[in-house]
Tab-separated table of C-alpha atoms and ligand atoms in Angstrom:
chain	number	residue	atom	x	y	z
A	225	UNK	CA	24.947	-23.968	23.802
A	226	UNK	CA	25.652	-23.424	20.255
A	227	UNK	CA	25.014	-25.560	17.291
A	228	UNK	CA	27.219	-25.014	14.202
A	229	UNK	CA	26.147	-26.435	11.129
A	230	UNK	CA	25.872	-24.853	7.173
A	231	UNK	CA	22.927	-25.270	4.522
A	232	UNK	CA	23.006	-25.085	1.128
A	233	UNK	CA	20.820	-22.492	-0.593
A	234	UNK	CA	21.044	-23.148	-4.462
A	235	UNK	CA	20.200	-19.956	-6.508
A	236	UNK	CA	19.887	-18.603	-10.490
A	237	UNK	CA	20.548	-15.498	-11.214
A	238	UNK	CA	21.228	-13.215	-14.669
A	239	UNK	CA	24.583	-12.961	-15.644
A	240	UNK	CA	24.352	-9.989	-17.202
A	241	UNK	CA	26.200	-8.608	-20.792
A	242	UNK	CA	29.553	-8.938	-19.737
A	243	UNK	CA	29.029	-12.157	-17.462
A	244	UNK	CA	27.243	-13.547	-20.054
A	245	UNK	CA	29.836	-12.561	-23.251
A	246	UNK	CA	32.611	-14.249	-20.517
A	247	UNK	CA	30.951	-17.624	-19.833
A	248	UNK	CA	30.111	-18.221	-23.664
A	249	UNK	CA	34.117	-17.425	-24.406
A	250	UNK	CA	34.803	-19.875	-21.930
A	251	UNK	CA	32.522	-22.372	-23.243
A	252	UNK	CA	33.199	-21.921	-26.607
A	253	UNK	CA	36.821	-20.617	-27.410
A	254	UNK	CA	38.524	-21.349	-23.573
A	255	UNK	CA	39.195	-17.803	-23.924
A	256	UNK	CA	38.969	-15.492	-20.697
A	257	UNK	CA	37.806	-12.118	-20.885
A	258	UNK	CA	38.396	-9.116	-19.126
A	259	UNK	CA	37.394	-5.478	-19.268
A	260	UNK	CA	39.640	-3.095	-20.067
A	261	UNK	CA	38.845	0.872	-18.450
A	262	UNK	CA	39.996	4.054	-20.633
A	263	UNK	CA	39.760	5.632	-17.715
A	264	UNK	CA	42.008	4.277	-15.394
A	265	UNK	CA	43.740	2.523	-17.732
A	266	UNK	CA	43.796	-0.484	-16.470
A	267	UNK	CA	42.663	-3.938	-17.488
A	268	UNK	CA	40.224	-5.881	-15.237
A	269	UNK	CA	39.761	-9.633	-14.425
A	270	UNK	CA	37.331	-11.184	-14.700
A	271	UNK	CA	35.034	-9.305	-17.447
A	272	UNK	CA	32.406	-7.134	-15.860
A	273	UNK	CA	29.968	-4.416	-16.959
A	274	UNK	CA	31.287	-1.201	-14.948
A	275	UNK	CA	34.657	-0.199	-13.622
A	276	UNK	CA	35.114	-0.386	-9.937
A	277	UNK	CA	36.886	1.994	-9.590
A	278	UNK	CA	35.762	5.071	-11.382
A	279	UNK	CA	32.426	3.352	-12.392
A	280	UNK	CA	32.584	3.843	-15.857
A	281	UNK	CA	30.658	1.388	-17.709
A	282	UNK	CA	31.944	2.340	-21.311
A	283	UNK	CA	34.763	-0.784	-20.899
A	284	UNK	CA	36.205	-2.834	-23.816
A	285	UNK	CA	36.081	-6.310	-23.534
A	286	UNK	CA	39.285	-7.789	-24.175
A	287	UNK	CA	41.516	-11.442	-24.806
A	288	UNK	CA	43.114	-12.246	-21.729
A	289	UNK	CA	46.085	-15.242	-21.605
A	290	UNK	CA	45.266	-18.618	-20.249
A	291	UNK	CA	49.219	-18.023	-18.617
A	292	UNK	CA	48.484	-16.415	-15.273
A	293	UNK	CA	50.371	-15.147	-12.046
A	294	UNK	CA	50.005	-16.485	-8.436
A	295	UNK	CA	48.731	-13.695	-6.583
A	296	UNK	CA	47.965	-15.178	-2.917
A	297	UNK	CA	46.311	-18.848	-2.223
A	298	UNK	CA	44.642	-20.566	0.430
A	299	UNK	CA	44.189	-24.492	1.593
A	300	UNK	CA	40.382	-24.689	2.276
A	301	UNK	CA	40.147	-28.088	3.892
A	302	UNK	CA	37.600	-30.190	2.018
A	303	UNK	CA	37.620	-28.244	-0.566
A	304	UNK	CA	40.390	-27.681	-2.401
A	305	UNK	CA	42.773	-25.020	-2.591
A	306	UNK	CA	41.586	-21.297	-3.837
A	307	UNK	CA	43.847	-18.402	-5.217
A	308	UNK	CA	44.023	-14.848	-6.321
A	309	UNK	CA	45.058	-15.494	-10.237
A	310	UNK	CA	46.253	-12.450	-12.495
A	311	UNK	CA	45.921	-13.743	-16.060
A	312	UNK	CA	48.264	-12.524	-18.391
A	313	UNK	CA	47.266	-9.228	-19.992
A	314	UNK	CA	45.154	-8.299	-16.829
A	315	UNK	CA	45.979	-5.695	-14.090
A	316	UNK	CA	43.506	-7.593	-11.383
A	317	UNK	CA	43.248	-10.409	-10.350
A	318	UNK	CA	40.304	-13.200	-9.783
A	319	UNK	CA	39.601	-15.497	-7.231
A	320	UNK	CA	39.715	-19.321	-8.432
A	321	UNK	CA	40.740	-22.954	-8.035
A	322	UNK	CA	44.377	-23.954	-8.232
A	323	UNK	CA	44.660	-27.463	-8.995
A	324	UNK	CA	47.292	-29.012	-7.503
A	325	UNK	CA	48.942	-29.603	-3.907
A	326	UNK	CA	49.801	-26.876	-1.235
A	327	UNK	CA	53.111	-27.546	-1.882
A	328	UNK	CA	53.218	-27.183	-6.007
A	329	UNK	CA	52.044	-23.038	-5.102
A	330	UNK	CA	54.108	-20.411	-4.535
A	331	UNK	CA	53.322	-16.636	-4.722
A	332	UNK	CA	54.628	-15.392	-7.973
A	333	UNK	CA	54.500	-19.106	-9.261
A	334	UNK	CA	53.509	-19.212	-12.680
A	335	UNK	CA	50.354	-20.974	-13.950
A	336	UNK	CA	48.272	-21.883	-16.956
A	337	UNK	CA	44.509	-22.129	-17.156
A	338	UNK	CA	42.969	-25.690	-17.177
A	339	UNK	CA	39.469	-25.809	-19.149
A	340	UNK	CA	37.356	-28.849	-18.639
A	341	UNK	CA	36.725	-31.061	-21.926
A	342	UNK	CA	33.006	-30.532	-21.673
A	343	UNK	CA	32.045	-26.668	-21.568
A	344	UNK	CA	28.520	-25.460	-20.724
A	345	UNK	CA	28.639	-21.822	-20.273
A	346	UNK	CA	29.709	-21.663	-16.407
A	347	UNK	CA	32.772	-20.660	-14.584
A	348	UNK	CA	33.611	-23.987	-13.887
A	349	UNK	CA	34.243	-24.363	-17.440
A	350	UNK	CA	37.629	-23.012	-16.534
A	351	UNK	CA	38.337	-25.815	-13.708
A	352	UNK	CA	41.284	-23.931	-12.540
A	353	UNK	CA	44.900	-22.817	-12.594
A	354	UNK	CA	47.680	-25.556	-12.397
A	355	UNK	CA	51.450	-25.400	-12.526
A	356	UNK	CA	52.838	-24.658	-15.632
A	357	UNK	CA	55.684	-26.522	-16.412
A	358	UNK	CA	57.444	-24.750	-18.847
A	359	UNK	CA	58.329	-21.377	-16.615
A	360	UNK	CA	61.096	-21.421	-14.734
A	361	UNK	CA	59.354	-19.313	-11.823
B	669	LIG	ZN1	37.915	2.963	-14.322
């Protein structure tokens, strides 16, 4: 017989330089950051300390848009739906809310960033992506 059931294991950790320069830009100037590699030339989403794919660590940080593409979404039931974003300036793309319906999504869809009126220094400081009404995509 098996027993299914989920626990909740609240935890703290550092978030690092580039973790850490991201939430406060998001808390203070609803700004996302990414990280942009020399290297591969290519601009990563969200900010982070190393490249992934070459592992350089010498990355600038850089402004990324609060427009963003649709990447690929999915309906978690109870909780909302989550999505692959690519903000605009970025090559990647991050995982996030999209706020909203099922049915207001497509892939490609264009979106604009959503940044709660009270902002503490976490990601949820950027509540999600919704809509944005004035592309035509
Ligand atoms: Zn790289």
């Amino acid at each position: 017989m098996m027993r299914e059931e989920s626990i909740r294991i609240p935890f703290r950790f550092a978030a690092g330089r580039a973790g850490s320069r991201m939430l406060a830009a998001l808390r203070d100037d609803k700004q996302i950051l990414g990280s942009h590699c020399p290297v591969c030339v290519r601009t990563l989403a969200p900010a982070r300390p190393f490249c992934p794919e070459c592992g350089g660590e010498n990355l600038k940080t850089v402004e990324l848009g609060s427009g963003a593409v649709l990447v690929s979404w999915t309906d978690m039931p109870g909780r909302g739906l989550f999505a692959l974003v690519r903000p605009d300036g970025a090559d990647t793309a991050m995982i996030h809310k999209l706020l909203g319906q099922s049915g207001d999504f497509h892939i490609g869809a264009r979106l604009r960033a959503v940044f709660a009126a009270e902002r503490r220094g976490h990601i949820a400081d950027l509540q999600g992506f919704e809509p944005d009404p004035g592309s035509a995509a």
